[in-house]
XYZ file of C-alpha atoms in Angstrom:
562
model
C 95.862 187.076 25.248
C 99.607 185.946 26.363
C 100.408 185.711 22.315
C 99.074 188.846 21.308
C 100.630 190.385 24.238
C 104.311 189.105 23.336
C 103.344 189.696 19.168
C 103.265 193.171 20.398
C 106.166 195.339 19.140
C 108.402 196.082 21.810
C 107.135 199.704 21.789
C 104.005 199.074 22.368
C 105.030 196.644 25.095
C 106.600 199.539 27.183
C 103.875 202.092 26.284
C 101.471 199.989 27.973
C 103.967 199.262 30.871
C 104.807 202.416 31.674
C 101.342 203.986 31.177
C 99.747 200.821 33.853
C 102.490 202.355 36.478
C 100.881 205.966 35.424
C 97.620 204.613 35.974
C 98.867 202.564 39.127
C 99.659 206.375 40.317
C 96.302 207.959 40.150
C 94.543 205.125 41.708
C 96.337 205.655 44.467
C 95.562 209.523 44.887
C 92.157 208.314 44.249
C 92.191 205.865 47.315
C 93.482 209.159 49.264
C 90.879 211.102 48.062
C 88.415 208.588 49.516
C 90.491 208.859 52.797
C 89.594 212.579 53.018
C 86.122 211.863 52.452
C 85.956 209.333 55.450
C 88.072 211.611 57.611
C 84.938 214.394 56.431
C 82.071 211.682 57.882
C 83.959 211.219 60.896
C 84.446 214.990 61.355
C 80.902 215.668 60.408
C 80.127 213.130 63.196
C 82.188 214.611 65.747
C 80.954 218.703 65.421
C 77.369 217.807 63.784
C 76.460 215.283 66.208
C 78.231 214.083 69.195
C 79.804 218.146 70.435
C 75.815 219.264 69.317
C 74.542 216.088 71.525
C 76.729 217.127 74.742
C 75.787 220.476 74.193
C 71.967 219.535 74.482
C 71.706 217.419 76.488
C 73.708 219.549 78.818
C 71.286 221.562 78.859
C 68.416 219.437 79.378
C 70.817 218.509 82.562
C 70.591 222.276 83.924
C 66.715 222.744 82.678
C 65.870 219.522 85.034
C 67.853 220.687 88.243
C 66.193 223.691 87.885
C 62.699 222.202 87.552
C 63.779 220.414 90.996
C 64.722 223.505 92.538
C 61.643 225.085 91.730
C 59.757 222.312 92.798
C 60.372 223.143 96.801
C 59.941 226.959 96.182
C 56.540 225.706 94.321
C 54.985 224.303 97.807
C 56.962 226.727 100.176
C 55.846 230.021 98.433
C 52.425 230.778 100.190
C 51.619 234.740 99.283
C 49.266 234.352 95.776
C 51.571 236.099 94.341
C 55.043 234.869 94.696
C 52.760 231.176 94.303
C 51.297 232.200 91.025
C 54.815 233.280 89.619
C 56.763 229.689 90.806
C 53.832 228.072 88.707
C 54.306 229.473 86.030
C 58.066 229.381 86.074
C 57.685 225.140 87.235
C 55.712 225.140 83.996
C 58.204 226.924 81.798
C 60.839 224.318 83.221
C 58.893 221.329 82.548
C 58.326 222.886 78.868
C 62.215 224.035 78.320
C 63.450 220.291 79.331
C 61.147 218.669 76.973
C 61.578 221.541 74.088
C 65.406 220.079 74.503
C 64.671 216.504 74.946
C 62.481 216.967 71.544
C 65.612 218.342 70.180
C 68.352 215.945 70.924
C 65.974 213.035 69.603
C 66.058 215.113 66.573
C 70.060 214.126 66.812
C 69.951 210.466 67.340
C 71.531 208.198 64.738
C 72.597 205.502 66.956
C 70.749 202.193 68.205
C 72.118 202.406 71.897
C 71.910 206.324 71.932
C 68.656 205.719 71.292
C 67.561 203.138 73.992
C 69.138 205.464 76.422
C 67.214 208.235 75.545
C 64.226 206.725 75.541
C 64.095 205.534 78.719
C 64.724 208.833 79.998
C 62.278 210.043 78.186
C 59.423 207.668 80.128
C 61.286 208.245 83.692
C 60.737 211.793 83.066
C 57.424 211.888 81.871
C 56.713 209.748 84.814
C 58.265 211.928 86.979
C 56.460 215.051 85.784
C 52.761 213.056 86.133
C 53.770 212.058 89.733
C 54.759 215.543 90.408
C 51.511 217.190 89.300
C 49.653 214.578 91.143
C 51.266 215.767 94.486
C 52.129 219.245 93.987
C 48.757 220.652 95.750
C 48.768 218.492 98.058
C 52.810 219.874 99.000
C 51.381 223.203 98.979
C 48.466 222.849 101.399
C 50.821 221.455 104.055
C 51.984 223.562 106.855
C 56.144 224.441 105.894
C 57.605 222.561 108.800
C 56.143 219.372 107.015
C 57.140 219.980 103.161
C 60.866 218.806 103.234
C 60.005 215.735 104.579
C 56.895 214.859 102.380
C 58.752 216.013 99.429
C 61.849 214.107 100.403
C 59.883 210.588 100.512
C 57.302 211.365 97.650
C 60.290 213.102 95.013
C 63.485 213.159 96.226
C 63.847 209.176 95.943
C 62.463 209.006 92.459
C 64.290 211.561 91.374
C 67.544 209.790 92.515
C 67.223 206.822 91.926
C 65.602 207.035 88.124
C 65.896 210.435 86.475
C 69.801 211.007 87.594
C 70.848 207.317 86.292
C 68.610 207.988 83.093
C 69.900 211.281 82.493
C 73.695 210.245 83.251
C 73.284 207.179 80.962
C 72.652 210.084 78.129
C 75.136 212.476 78.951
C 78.133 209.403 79.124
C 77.186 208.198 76.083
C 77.849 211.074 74.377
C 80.667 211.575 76.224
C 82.638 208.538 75.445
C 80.920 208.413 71.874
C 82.508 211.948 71.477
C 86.088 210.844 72.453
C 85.508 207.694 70.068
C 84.500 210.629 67.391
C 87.146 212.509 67.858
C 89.602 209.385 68.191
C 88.532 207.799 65.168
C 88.823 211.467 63.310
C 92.414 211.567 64.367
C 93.115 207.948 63.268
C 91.491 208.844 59.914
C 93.545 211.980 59.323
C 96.829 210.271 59.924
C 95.867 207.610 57.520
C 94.516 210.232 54.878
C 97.730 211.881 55.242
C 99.673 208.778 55.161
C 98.085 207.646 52.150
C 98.338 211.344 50.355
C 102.410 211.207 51.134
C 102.252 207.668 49.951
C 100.514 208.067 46.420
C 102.793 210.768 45.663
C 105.925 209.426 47.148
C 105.013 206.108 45.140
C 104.361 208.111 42.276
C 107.823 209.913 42.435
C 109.559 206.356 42.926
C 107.645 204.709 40.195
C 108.319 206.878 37.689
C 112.013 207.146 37.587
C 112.589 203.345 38.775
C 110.420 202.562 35.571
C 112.285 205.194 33.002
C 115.238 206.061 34.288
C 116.928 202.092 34.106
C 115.318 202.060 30.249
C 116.413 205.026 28.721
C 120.284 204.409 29.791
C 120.541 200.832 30.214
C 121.620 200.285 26.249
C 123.913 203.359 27.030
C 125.526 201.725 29.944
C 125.662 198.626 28.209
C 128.412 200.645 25.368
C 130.159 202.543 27.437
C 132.296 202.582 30.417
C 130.451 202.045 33.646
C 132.636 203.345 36.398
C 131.952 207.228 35.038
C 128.429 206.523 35.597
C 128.733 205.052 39.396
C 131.040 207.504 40.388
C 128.832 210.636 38.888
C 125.841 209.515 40.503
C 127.517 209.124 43.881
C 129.275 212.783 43.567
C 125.555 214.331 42.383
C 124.185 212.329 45.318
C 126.819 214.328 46.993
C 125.952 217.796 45.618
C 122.566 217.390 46.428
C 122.047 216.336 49.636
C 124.892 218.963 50.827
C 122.474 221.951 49.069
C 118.975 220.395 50.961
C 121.240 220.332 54.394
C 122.225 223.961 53.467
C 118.840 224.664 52.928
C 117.101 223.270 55.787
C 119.922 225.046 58.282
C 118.636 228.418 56.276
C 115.585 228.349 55.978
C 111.940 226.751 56.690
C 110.803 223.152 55.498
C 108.900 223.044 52.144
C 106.765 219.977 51.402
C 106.602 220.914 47.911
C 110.838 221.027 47.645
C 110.737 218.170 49.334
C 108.581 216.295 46.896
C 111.129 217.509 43.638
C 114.298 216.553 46.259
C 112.587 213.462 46.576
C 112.236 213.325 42.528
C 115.871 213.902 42.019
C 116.730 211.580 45.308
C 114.752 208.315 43.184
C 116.279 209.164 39.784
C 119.792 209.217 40.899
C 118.555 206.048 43.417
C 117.749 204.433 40.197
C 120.816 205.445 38.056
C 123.092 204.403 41.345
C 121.283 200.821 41.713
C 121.971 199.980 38.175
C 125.166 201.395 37.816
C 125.978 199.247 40.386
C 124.270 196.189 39.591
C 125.714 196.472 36.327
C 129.497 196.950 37.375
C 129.728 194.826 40.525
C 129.541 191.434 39.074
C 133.108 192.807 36.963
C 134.678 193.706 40.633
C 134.598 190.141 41.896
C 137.089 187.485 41.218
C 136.159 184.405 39.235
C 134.968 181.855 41.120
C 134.676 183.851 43.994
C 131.208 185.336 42.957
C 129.201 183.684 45.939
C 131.974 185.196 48.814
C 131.207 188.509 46.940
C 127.982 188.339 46.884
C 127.910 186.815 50.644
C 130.063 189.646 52.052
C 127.682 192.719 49.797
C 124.626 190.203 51.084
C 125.505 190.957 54.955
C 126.746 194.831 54.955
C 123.078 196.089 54.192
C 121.336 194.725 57.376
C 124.149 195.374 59.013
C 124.561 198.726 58.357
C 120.352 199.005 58.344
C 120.592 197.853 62.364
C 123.642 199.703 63.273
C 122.665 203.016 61.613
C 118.480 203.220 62.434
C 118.875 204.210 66.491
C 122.169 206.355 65.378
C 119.747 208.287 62.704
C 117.423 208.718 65.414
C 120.076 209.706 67.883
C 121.545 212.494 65.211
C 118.474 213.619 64.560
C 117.119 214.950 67.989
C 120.769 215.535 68.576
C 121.930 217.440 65.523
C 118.876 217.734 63.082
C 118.353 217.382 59.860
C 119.867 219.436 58.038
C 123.210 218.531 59.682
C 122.700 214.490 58.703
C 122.138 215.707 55.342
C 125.935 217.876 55.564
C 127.423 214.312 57.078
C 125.522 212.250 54.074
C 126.835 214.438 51.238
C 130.142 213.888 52.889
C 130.059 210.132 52.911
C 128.566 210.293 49.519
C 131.343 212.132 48.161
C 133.686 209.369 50.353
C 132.399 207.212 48.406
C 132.902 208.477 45.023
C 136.510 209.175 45.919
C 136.817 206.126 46.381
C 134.824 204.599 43.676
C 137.118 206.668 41.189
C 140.009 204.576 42.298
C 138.590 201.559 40.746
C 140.955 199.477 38.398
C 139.208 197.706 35.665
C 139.320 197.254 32.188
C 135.907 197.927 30.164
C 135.401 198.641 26.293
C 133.412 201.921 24.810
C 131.374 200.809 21.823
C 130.226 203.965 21.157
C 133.405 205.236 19.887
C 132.764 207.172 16.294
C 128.996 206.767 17.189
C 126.032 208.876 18.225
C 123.534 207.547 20.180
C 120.055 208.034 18.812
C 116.445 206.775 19.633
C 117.030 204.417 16.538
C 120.046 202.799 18.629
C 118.449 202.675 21.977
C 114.979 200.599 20.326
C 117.562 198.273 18.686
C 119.541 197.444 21.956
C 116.303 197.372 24.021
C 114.919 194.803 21.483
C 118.387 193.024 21.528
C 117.691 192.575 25.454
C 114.127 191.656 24.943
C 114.464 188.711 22.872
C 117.640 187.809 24.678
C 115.091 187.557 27.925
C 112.302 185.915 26.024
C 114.799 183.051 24.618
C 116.623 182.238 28.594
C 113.474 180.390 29.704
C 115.417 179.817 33.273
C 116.457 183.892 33.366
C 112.395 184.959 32.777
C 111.306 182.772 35.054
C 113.762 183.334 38.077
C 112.882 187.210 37.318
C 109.147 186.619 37.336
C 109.182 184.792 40.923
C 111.555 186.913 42.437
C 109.193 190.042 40.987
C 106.198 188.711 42.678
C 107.485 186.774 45.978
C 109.233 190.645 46.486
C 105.893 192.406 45.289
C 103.778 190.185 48.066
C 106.391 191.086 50.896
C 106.385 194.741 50.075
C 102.538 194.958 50.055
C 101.720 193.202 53.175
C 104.251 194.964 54.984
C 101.736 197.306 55.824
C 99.318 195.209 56.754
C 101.826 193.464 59.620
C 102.206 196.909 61.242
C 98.209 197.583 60.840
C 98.026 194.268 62.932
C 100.836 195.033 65.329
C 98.613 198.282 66.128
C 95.640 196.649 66.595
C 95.688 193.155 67.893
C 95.487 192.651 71.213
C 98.633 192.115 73.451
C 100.689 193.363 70.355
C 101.933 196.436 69.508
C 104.209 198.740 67.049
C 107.421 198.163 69.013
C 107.069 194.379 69.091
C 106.997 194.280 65.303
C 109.936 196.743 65.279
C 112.140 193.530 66.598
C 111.345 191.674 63.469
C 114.259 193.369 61.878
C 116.757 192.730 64.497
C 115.371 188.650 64.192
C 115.998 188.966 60.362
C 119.389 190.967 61.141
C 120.649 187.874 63.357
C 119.157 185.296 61.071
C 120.874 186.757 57.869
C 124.640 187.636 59.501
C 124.533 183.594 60.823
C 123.596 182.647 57.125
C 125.778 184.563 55.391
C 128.689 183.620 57.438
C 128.176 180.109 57.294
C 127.794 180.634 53.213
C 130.835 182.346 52.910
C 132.782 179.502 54.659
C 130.634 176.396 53.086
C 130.083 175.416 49.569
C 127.011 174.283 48.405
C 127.631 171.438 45.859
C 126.606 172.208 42.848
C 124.124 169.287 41.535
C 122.439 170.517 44.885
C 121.579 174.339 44.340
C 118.288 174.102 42.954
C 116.998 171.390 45.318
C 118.004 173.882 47.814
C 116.736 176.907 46.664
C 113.774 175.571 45.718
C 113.314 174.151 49.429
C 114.097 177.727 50.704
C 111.385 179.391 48.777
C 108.682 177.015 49.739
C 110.204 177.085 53.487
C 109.823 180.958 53.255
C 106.077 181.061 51.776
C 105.379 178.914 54.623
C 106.264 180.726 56.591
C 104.559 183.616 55.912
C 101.752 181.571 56.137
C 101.941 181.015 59.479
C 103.249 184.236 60.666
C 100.617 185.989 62.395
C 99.328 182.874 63.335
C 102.260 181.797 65.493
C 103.099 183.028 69.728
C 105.074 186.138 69.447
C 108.373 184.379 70.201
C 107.901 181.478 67.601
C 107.157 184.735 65.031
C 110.550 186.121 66.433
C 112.064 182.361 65.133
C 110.146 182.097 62.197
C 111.658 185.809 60.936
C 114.954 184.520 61.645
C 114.802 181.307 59.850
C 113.472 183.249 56.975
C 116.630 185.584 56.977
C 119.122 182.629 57.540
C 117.614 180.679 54.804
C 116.572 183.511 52.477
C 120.128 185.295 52.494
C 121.845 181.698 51.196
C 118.785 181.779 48.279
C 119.679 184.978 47.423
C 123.739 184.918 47.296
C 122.873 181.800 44.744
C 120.634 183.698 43.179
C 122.233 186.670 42.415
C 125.848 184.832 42.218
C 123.995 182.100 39.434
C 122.262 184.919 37.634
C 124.607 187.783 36.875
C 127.067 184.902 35.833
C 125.114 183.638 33.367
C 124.072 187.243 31.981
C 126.573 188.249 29.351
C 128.092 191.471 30.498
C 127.041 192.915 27.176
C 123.470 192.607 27.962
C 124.113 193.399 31.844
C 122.692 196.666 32.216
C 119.575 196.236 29.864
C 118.608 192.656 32.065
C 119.114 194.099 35.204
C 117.092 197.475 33.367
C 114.403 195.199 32.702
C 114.215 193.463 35.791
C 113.892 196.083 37.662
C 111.006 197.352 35.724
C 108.984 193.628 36.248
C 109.713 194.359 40.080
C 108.350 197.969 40.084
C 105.568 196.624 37.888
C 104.278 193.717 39.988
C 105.262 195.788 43.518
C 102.526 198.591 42.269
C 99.880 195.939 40.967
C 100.371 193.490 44.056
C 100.158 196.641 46.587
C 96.481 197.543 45.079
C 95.739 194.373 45.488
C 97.040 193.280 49.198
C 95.477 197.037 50.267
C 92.276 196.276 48.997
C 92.450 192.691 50.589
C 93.485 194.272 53.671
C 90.291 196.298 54.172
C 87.937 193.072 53.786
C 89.730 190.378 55.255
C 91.299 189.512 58.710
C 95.392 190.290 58.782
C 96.354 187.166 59.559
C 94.243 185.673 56.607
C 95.487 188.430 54.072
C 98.953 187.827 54.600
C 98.525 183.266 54.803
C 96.710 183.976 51.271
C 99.690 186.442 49.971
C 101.786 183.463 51.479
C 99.868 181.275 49.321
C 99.586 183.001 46.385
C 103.978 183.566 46.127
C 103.894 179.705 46.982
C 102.092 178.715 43.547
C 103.586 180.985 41.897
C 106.890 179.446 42.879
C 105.149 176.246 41.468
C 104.396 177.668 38.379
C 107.765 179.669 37.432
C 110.770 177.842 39.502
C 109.324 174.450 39.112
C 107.488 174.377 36.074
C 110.562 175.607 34.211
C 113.169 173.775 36.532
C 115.546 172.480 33.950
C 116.247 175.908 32.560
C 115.918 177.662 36.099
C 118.443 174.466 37.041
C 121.331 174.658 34.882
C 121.677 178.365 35.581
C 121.993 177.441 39.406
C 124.321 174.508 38.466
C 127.176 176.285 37.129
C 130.309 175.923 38.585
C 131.063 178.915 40.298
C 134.190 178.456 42.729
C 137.382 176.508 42.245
């Protein structure tokens, strides 16, 4: 299968990658079409069962009362008349509370609700045979003597077995009413959820998939910069038109669906732009400082600038953060634009067809197929990302619902990774790693970090606040190897197409892996979903990293600082 797969024209190769991602899509909206469905049961539960079970048996409540009242006006009443008429109405009592009580077992679906009423059911019928075996006997007697024989032969009975027996009924479908109605809720916000999801995943896979191979060979011939600076002033443009918008006029989900279109495209033109120019911007032999210093601005900024958002936005809104973006966007491409560096335009004389762009893509391909080390650094990385992406979900599902956990606990993972990366980064940029030693130690790292996953959610909470910050401190140091060893071995020629294709194996493997954590998610325990995702990156690490660990090695053993 593997050789007819890779026999495959390149064509055909990307037809059947981009149309998995397509198909990747609409399972998705299918899995939030089955959301709606359950959030349908649920409601169906809530208004078709327990609201109609309250409402009966509410009025089986009222029906019996007034069977009691009637009871004492059945043996006070003396005149034929006024007797004959509190018969008939005792009997019409009796008759209404079990024409309900027939009805609500008509309702019943559930084992306990069941039990309950069913042994209401015999303390009433036991209390209606008692009562017709006394009731002449209550009339006959003088009136100054009723209350009390009434009092010890119903009054007791009544108290001590129909009220708990009908209260039993009435709080079940009480609570199971709130746990209808709760569970409706839950399933609406996760139908939802799921809806904004499979289209916001579909908007990002799309453009994260085309975008970086339809421009990549053109990136690859001509100048860079023009490309990172005109995504950053677009970026610009367009978030200063949605802030406009918003401060104008009313929120549209379907604008913000095509915003969010536009925001991934230019996300994905940006990313590769800059992937494909940075590794030019840093001195030689400096690449691991670079990389070090780029390494520890993102969490930094990520920690620094989450409660500010939040801040702005009940402060400000949002249509004013999106004024203040477009102006640091624009910042930015200001200052991108004053950029020197020297870089070559091959297309000079040249137009740039579809003929071209197959050439340069298949150029790239066998390029990738011949650097052993390259693939198989790209296929870990793809998967060991893929895993941590999917079962980020299932982390927060377990923060929600574990016991002596919750949401906000989880949210101090990031600060734990935050401290653990800044430490790791610092100490990289001021130690070397010797050179003979990289793979050794990046190997170590990746096992250390599977492992860890492992054990996450089986670990105290503070040993899971250690174990996220040994897994920033050691995964930052993998990664400024990494990505230092890597995009100095790629020849800048072939820059933009790698990092292209690259990014299409991670988008690839992210929307494969996350059907397949979900779906493990819904059968398994957390903590055993995420040990086995754990697991899983682990042998893969086996069979990529080590397997191919001279090739993988004498990428990571280049010199790389004098």
């Amino acid at each position: 299968m593997r050789k007819r797969f890779l026999d495959l024209r390149l064509g055909a190769k990307l037809a059947i990658g981009f149309g998995f991602c397509l198909a990747l899509s609409v399972v998705i909206a299918i899995a939030s079409y089955a959301g709606f469905r359950e959030l349908k049961r649920d409601l169906d539960i809530l208004t078709d069962q327990s609201l109609e079970g309250v409402g009966i048996i509410s009025n089986v409540d009222t029906a019996i009362n007034e069977f009691r009242t009637t009871q004492f006006r059945y043996a006070m009443h003396k005149d034929a008349e006024d007797f004959a008429r509190m018969a008939k109405l005792e009997q019409e009592h009796v008759a209404e509370a079990q024409r309900l009580l027939d009805k609500y077992e008509e309702n019943i679906t559930q084992p306990e609700d069941r039990k309950n009423f069913d042994k209401l059911q015999k303390t009433w019928d036991a209390y209606v045979e008692s009562w017709n075996s006394i009731k002449e006997k209550a009339h006959s007697l003088d009136e100054t003597h009723i209350a009390d024989f009434l009092e010890e032969q119903t009054t007791k009975k009544f108290e001590e077995e129909v009220v708990p027996d009908l209260g039993a009924v009435v709080t079940w479908n009480e609570n199971e009413g709130q746990r209808a109605k709760k569970q409706a809720a839950r399933t609406l916000a996760t139908s939802i959820e799921e809806v904004i999801t499979a289209l916001l995943i579909a908007i990002n896979i799309v453009p994260s998939f085309l975008i970086p191979l339809v421009l990549s060979p053109l990136m690859d011939r001509l100048p860079r910069k023009p490309f990172l600076v005109g995504g950053d002033t677009v970026n610009g443009i367009l978030f200063a038109l949605a802030g406009f918008y918003l401060l104008h006029f009313h929120f549209s989900y379907v604008g913000y669906l095509f915003f969010s279109l536009l925001l991934s495209s230019l996300s994905a033109f940006d990313s590769l732009a800059y992937h494909s120019i940075y590794p030019k911007l840093i001195p030689s032999g400096f690449e691991e400082k670079g990389y070090a210093v780029s390494g520890m601005v993102y969490p930094v900024v990520q920690v620094v600038m989450a409660p500010v958002a939040a801040l702005l936005l009940d402060t400000i809104g949002v249509g004013n953060i999106l004024l203040i973006q477009s102006v640091l966007s624009l910042l930015a491409a200001l200052t991108e634009s004053r950029i020197c560096m020297a870089e070559t335009n091959s297309m000079a004389g040249k137009f740039f067809s579809f003929s071209l762009w197959f050439t340069d893509m298949k150029a790239a391909a066998s390029y990738l197929r011949c650097e052993k080390g390259l693939l198989n650094i790209f296929s870990y990385m793809a998967v060991t990302n893929g895993v941590a992406g999917s079962y980020a979900p299932i982390l927060v599902a377990f923060f929600r619902t574990a016991p002596g956990f919750s949401v906000a606990m989880y949210s101090f993972f990031s600060f734990a990774e935050f401290a653990g990366r800044t430490l790791g980064g610092i100490l990289h940029y001021n130690f070397k790693i010797p050179s003979k030693r990289r793979f050794s130690f990046a190997f170590f790292v990746y096992q250390t970090y599977e492992m860890m996953d492992m054990l996450l959610l089986w670990l105290p909470y503070p040993l899971m606040l250690i174990n996220r910050a040994i897994c920033g401190f050691l995964g930052i140091n993998s990664a400024i190897m990494r990505q230092a060893a890597v995009q100095r071995h790629i020849p800048d020629e072939y820059r933009a197409r790698l990092n292209a294709l690259n990014s299409v194996l991670d988008a690839s493997v992210f929307g494969i892996l996350s059907l397949l954590v979900g779906a493990l998610g819904e059968v398994l325990d957390y903590r055993i979903c995420v040990t086995l995702c754990g697991a899983f990156a682990s042998i893969v690490c086996w069979a990529t990293i080590w397997r191919a660990r001279r090739a993988v090695g004498n990428i990571y053993h280049q010199q790389c600082e004098t």
